[in-house]
mmCIF file of C-alpha atoms in Angstrom:
data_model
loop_
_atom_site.group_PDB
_atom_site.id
_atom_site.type_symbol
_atom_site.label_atom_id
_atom_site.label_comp_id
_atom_site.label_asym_id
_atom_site.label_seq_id
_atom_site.Cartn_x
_atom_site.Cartn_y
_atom_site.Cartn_z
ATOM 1 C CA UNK X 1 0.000 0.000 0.000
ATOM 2 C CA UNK X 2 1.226 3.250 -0.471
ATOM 3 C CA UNK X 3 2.464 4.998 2.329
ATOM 4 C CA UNK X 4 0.913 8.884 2.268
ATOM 5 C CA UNK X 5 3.944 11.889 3.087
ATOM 6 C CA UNK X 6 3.116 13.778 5.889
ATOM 7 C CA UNK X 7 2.712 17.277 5.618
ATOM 8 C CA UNK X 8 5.933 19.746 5.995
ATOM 9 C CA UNK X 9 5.405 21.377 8.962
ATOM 10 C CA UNK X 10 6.787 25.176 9.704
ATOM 11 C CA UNK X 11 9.110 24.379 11.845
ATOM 12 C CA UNK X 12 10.722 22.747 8.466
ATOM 13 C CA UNK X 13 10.271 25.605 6.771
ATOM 14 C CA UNK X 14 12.181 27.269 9.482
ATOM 15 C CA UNK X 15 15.398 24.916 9.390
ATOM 16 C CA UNK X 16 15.304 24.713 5.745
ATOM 17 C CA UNK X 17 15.713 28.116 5.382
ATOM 18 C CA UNK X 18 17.676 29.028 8.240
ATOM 19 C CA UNK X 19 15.333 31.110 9.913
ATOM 20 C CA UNK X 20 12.964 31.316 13.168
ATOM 21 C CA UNK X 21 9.773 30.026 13.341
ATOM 22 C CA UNK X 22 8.692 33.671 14.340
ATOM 23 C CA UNK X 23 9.810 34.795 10.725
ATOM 24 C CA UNK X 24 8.250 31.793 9.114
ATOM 25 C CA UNK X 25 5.218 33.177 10.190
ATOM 26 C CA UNK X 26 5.752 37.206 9.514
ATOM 27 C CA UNK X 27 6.441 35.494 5.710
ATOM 28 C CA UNK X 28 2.906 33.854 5.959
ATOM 29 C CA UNK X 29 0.915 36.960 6.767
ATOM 30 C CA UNK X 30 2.322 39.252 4.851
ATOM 31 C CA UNK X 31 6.327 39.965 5.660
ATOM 32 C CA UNK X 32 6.269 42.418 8.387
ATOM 33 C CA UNK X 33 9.403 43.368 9.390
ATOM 34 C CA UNK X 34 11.188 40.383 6.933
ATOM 35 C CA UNK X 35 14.441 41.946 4.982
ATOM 36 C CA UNK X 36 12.925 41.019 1.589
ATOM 37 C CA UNK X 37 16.086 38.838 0.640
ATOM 38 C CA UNK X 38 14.499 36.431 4.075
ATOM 39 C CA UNK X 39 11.712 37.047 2.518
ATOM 40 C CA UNK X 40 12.329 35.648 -0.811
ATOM 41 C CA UNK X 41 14.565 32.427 0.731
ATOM 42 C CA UNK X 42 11.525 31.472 3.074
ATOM 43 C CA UNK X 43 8.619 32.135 0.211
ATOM 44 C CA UNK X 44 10.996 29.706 -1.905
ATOM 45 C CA UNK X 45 11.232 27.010 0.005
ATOM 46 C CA UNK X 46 7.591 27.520 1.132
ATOM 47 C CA UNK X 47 6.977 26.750 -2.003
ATOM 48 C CA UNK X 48 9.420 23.866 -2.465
ATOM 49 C CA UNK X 49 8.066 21.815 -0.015
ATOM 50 C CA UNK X 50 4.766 22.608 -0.845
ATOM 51 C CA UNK X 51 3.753 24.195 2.954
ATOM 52 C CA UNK X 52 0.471 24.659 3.716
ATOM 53 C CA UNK X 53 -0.295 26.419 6.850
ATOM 54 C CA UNK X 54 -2.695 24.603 9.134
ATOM 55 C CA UNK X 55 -6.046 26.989 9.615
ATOM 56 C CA UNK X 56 -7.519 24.998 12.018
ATOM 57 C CA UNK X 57 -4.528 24.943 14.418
ATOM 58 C CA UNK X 58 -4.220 29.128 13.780
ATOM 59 C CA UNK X 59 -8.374 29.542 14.325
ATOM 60 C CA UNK X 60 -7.684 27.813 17.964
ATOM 61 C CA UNK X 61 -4.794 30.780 18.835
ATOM 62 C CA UNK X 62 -7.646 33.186 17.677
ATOM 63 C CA UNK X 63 -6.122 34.110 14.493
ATOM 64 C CA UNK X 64 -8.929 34.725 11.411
ATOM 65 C CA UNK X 65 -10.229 31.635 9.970
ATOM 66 C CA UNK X 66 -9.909 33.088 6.554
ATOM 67 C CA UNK X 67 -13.642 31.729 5.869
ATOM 68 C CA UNK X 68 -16.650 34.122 5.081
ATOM 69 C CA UNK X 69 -20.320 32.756 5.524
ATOM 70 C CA UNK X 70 -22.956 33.912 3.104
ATOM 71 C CA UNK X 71 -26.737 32.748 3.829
ATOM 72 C CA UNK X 72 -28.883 33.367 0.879
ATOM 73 C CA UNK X 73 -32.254 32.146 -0.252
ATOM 74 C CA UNK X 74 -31.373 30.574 -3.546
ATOM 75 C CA UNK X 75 -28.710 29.449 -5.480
ATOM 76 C CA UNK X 76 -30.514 28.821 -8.449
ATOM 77 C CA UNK X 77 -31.893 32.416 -8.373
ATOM 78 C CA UNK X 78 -29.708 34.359 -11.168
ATOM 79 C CA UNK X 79 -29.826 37.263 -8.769
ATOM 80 C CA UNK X 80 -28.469 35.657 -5.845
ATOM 81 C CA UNK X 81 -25.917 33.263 -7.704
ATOM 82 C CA UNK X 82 -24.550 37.004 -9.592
ATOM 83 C CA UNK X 83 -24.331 38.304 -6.187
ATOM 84 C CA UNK X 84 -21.970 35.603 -4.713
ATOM 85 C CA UNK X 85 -20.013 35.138 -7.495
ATOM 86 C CA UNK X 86 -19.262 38.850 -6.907
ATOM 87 C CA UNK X 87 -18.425 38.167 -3.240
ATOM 88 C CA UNK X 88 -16.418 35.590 -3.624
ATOM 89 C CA UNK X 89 -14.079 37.725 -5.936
ATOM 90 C CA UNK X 90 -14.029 39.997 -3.354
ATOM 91 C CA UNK X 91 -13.231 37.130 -0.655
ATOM 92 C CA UNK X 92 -10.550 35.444 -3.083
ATOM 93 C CA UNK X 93 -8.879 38.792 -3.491
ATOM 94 C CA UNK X 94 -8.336 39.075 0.655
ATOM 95 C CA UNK X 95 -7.619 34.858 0.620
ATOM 96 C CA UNK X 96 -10.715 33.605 2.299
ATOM 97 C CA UNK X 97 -13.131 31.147 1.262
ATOM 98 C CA UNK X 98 -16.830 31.887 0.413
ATOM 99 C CA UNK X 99 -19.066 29.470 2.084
ATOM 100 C CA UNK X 100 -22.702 29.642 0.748
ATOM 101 C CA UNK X 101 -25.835 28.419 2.233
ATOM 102 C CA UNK X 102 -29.503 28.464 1.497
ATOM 103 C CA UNK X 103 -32.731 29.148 3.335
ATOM 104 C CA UNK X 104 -35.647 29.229 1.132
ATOM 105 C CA UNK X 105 -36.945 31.825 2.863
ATOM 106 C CA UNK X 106 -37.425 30.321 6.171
ATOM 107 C CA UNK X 107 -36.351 31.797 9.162
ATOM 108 C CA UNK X 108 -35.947 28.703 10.625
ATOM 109 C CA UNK X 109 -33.481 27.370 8.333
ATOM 110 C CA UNK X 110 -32.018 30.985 8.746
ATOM 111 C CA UNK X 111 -30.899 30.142 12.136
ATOM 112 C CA UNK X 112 -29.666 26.830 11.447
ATOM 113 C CA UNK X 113 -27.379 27.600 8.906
ATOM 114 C CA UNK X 114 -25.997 30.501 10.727
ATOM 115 C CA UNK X 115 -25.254 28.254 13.578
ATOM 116 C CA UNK X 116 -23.576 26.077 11.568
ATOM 117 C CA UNK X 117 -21.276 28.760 10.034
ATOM 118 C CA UNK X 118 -20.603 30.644 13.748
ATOM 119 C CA UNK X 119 -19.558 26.359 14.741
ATOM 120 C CA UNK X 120 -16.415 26.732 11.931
ATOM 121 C CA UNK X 121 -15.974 30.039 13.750
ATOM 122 C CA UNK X 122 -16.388 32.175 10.537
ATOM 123 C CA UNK X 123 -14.964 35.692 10.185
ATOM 124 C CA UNK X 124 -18.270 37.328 9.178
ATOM 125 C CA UNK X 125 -21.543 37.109 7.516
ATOM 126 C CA UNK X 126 -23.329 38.442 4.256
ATOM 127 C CA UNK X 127 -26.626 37.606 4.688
ATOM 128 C CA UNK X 128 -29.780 38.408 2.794
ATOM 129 C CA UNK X 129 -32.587 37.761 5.558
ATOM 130 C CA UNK X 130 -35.634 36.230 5.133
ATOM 131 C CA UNK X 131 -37.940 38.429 7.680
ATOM 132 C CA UNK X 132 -36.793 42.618 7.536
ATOM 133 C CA UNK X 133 -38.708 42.521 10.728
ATOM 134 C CA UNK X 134 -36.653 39.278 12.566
ATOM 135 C CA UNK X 135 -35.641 41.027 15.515
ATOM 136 C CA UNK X 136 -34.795 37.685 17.413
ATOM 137 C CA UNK X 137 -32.241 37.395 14.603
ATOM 138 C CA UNK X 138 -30.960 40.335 14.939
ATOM 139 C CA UNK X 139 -30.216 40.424 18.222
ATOM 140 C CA UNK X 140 -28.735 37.058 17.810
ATOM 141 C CA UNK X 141 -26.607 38.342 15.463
ATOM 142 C CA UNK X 142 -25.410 41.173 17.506
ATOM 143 C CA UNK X 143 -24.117 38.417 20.478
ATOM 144 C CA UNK X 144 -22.093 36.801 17.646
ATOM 145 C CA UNK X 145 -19.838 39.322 17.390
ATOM 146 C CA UNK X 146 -18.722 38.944 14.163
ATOM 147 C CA UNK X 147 -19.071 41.607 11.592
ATOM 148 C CA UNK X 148 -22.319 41.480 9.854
ATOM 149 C CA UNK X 149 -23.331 42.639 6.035
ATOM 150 C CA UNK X 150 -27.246 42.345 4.536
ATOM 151 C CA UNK X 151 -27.686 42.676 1.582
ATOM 152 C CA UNK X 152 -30.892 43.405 -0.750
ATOM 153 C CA UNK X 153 -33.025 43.026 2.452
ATOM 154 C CA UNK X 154 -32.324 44.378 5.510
ATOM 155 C CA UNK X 155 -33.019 44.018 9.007
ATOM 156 C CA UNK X 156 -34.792 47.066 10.222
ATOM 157 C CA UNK X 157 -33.952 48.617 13.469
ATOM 158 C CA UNK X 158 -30.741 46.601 13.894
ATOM 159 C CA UNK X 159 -28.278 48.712 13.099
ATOM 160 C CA UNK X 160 -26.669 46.112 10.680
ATOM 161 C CA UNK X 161 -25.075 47.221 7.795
ATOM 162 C CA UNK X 162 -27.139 46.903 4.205
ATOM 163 C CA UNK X 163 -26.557 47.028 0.676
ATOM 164 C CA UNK X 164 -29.210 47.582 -1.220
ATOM 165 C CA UNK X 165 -31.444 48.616 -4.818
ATOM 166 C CA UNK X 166 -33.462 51.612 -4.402
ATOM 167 C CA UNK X 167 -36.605 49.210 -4.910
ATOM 168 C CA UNK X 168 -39.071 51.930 -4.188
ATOM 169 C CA UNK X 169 -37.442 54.401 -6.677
ATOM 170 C CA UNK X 170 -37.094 51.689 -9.112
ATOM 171 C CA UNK X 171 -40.734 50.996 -9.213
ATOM 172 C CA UNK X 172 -42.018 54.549 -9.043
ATOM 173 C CA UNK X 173 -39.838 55.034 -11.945
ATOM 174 C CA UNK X 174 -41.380 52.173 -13.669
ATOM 175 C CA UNK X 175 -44.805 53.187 -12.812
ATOM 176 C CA UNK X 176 -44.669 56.821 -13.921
ATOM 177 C CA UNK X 177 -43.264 55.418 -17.364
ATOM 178 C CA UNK X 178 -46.350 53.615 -17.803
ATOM 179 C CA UNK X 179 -48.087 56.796 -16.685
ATOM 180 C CA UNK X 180 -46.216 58.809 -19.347
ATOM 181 C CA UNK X 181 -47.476 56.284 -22.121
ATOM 182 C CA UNK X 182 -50.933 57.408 -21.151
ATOM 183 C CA UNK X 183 -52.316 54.164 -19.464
ATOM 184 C CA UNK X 184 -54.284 54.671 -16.554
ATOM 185 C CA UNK X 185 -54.995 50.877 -15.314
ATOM 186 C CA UNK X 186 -51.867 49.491 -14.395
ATOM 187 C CA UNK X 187 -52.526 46.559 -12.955
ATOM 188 C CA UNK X 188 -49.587 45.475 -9.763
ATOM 189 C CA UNK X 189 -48.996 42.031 -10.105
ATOM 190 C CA UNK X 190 -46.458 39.751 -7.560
ATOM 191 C CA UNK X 191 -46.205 37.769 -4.277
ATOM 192 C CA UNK X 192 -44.706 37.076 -1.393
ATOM 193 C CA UNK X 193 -45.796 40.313 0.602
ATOM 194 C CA UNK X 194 -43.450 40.324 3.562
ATOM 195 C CA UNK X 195 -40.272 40.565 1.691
ATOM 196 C CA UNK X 196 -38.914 43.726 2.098
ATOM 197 C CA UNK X 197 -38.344 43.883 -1.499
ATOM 198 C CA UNK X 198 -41.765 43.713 -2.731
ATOM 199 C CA UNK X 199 -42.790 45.731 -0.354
ATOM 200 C CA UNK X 200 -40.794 48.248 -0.977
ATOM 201 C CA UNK X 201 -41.597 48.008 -4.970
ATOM 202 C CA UNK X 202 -45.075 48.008 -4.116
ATOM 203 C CA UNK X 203 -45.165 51.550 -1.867
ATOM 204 C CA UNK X 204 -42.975 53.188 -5.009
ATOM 205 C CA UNK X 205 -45.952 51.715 -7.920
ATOM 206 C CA UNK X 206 -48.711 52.891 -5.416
ATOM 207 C CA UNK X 207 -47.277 56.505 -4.852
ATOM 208 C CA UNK X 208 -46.639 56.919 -8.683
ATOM 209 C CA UNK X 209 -50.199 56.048 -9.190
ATOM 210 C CA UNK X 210 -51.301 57.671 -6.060
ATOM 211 C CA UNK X 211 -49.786 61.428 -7.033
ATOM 212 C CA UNK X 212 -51.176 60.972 -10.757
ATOM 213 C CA UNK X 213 -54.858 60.464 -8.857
ATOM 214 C CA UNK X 214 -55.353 56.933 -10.188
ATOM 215 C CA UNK X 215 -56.715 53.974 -8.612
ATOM 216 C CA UNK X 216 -54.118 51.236 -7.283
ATOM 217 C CA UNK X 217 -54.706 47.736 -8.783
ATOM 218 C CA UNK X 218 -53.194 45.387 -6.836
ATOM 219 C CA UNK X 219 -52.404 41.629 -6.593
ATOM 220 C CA UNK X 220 -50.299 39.753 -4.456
ATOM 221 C CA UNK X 221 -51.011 36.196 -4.735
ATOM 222 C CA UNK X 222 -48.470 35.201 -7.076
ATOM 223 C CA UNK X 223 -46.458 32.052 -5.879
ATOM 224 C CA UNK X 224 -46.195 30.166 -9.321
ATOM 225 C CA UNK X 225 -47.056 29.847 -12.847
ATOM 226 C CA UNK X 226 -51.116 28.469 -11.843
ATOM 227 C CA UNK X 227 -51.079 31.208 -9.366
ATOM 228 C CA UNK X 228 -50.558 34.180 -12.052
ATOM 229 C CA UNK X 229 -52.486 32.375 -14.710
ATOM 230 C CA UNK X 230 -55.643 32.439 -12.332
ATOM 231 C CA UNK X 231 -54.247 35.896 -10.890
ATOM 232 C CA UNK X 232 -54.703 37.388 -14.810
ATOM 233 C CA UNK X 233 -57.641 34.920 -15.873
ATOM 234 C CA UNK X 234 -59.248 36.345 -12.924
ATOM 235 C CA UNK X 235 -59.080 40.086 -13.825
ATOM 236 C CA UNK X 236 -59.843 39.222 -17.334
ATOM 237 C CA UNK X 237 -63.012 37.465 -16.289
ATOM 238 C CA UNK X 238 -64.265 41.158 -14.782
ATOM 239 C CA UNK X 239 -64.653 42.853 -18.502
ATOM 240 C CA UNK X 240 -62.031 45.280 -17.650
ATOM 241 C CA UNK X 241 -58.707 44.652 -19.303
ATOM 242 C CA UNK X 242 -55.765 46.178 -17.157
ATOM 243 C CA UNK X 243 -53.926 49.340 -20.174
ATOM 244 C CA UNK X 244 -50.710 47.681 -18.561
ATOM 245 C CA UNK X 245 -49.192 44.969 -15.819
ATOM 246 C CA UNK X 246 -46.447 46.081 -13.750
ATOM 247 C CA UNK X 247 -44.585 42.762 -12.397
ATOM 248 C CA UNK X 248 -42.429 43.063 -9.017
ATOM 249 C CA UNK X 249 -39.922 40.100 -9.876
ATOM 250 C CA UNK X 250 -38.425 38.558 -12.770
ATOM 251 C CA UNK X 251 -40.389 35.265 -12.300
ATOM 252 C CA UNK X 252 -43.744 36.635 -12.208
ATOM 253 C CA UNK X 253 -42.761 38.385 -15.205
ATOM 254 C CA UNK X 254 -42.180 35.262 -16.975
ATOM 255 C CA UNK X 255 -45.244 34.309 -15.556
ATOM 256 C CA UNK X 256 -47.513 36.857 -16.779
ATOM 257 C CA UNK X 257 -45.638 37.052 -20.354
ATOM 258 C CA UNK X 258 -46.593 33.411 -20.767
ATOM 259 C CA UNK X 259 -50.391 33.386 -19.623
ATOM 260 C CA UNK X 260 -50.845 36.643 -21.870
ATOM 261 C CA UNK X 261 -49.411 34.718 -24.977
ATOM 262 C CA UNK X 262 -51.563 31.389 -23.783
ATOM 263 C CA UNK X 263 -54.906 33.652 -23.495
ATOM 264 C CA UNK X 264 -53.586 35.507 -26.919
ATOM 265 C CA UNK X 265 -53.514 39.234 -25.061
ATOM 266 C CA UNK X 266 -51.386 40.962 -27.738
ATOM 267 C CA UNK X 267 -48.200 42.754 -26.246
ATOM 268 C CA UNK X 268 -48.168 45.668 -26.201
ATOM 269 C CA UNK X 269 -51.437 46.672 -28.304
ATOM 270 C CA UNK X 270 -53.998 45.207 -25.676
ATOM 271 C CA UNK X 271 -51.759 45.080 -22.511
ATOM 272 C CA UNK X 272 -48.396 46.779 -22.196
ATOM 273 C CA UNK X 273 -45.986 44.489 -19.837
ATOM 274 C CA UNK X 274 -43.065 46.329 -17.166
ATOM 275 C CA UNK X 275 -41.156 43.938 -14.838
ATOM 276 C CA UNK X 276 -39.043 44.835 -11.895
ATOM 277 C CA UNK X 277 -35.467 43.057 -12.744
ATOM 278 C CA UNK X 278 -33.993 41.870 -16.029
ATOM 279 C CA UNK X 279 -33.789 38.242 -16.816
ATOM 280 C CA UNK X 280 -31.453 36.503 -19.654
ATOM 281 C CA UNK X 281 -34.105 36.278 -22.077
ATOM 282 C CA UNK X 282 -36.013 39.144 -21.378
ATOM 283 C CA UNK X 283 -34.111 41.066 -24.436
ATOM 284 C CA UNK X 284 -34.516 37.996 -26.682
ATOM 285 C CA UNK X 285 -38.186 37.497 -26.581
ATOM 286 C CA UNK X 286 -41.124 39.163 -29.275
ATOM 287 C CA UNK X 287 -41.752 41.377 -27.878
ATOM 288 C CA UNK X 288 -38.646 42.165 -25.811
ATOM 289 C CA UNK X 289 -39.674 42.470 -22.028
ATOM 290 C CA UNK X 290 -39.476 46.328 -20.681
ATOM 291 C CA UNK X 291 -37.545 45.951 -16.898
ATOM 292 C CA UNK X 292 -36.328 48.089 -14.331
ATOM 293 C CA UNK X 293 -32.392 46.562 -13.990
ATOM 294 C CA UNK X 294 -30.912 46.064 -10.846
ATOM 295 C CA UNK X 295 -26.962 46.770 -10.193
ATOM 296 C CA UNK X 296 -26.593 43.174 -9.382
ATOM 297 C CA UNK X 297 -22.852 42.643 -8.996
ATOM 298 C CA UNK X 298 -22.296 46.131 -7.436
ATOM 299 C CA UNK X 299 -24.763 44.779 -4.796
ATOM 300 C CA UNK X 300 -22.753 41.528 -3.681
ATOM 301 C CA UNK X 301 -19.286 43.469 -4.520
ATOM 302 C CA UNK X 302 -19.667 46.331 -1.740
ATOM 303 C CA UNK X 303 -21.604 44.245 0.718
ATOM 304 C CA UNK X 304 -18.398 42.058 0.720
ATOM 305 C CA UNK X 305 -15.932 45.183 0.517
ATOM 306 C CA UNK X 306 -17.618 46.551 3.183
ATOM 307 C CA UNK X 307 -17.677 43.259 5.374
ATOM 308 C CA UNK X 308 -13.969 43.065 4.857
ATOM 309 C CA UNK X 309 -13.817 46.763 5.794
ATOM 310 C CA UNK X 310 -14.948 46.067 9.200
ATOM 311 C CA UNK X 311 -13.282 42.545 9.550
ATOM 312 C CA UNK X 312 -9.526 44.490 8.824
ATOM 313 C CA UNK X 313 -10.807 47.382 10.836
ATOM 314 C CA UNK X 314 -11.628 45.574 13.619
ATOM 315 C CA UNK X 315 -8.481 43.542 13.511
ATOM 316 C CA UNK X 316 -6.335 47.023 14.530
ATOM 317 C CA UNK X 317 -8.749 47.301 17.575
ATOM 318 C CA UNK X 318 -11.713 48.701 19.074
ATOM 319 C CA UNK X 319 -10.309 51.892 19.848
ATOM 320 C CA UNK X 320 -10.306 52.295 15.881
ATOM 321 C CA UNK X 321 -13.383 53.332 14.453
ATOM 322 C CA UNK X 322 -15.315 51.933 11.113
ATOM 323 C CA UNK X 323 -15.491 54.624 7.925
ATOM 324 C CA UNK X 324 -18.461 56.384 9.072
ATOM 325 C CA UNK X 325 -21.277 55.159 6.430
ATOM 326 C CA UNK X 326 -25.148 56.376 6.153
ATOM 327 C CA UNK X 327 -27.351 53.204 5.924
ATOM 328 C CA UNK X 328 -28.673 51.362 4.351
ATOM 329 C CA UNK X 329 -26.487 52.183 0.917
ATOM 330 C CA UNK X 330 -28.762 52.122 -1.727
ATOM 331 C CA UNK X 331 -27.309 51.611 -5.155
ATOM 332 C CA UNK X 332 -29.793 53.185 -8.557
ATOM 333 C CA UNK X 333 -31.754 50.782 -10.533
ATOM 334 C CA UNK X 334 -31.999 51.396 -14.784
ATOM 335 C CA UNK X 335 -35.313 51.732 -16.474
ATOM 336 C CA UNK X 336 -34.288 49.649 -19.633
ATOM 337 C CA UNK X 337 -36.701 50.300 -22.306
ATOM 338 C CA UNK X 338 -37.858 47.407 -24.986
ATOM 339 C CA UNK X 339 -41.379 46.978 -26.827
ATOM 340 C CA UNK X 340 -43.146 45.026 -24.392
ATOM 341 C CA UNK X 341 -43.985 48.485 -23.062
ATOM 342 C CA UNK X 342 -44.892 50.199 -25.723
ATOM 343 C CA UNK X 343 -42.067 51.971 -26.821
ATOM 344 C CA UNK X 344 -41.364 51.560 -30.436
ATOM 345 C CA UNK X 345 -37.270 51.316 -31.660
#
């Protein structure tokens, strides 16, 4: 059988390159006060024997564990995969390791997988909560003392740190561009209500509609493709077609597109169609699908470049204290106009 080589340890390192162990370790984070000829002997044969330093070993002397823990509802969401692919550049570019979990949306599962990441004593959290209003959570976040990022939700009241869209700008924008086309019954069409997201699209379509003197039309009981179908079948049924739909998420865009084409509602001639963030095929469909565009990448890029912020702050000491920041940050949406609206290219 073949016998497996054991690891070079550091105090190798040290003898092979006739050093201490003290500057063996100055080389591994970062060089401090290492002449750069040591420093360049020790990286070589670092890399000669193939070193690697033992993070489990250095997280039990209370140095950083080099791993970051971000909790998000879906990974098969385009939104929240873009987002940690952005973190984890950020992560990779300070040498720590992303580790993603998901909750579906429930605040149990929340909990669990946080406890999970604070038991491999992770350096910090990103987290996009499922409940803006969790104050249990917060609070439990607060005794983990760890720093702590949201991002496109946030946690109100916590004092947490959030990145986020302007959602209510976005859809007010949206809105008033249906206004400015001259329809009148916009119909709002999405689900789940206690998202802070929706919500916060929602308050930004009723105020556009709302300063303009028109009626709100509002549905939230989109969870699915049946759900929507009955959802527009349902306002169909009442005589009344709806001048336009406003959608609050990409899905029940999809959603609505599809039941419209099924129940052979031209767009845009009988009902114009607006949906709150793009999608991949939204450009490549007839006609192309009107969206407000969220800055996706931006929004998992500075949560993470502000989580590292705090984690390197922190590491110089309390007495130092964090940038002073106005939250939550919210980064601008695009209107990005196609046909689907009405507009004509």
């Amino acid at each position: 059988m073949h016998k497996s080589r054991p690891h070079p340890t550091l105090a190798e390192v040290a003898r092979k390159a006739r050093v201490g162990t003290t500057t063996v370790s100055r080389v591994i984070n970062g060089g401090e006060r290492v002449s750069p000829s040591t420093l360049k002997r020790v990286q070589a044969v670092i890399e000669q024997l193939g070193y690697m330093p033992n993070q489990a070993a250095r997280v039990l002397k209370g140095e950083r564990a080099k791993t970051i823990g971000m909790v998000i509802p879906s990974i098969a969401d385009p939104f929240f995969a873009s987002c940690a692919e952005a973190a984890q550049a950020i992560a990779r570019a300070h040498d720590s390791l992303l580790m993603v979990t998901v909750t579906n949306n429930d605040p149990r599962t929340e909990m669990e997988n946080l406890n999970i990441l604070m038991r491999h004593r992770t350096d910090g959290l990103l987290l996009a909560p499922a409940n803006f209003q969790n104050q249990p959570l917060a609070e439990s976040l607060h005794r983990m003392g760890i720093p702590v990022v949201t991002f496109d939700r946030l946690i109100v009241n916590s004092g947490i740190p959030s990145v986020l869209a302007d959602n209510f700008n976005g859809a007010r924008i949206a809105t008033e561009h249906l206004i400015e086309h001259g329809y009148s019954r916009i119909f709002c069409l999405g689900g789940e209500p206690t998202l802070y997201t929706l919500r916060e699209r929602l308050r930004g379509y009723r105020q556009a509609m709302l300063e303009k003197g028109l009626v709100p039309l509002v549905d939230m009981s989109v969870k699915d493709y049946k759900s929507a179908e009955y959802a527009i079948e349902r306002l169909l049924a009442t005589g009344k077609l709806p001048d336009a739909i406003f959608t609050l998420k990409n899905s029940t865009t999809i959603y609505a597109f599809e039941t419209l084409q099924k129940l052979n509602v031209s767009i845009p001639k009988s009902v114009a169609l607006l949906g709150y963030d793009d999608f991949e095929l939204a450009s490549a469909l007839r006609p192309a699908i009107s969206v407000i565009q969220q800055p996706v990448e931006d929004i998992g890029r500075v949560a993470a470049e502000i989580l590292f912020e705090n984690l390197l702050t922190a590491g110089k000491g309390k007495n130092q204290e964090f940038k002073k920041r106005q939250y939550p940050i919210k980064l601008e949406t695009k209107l990005v106009l196609r046909e689907s609206c009405g507009c004509h290219f």
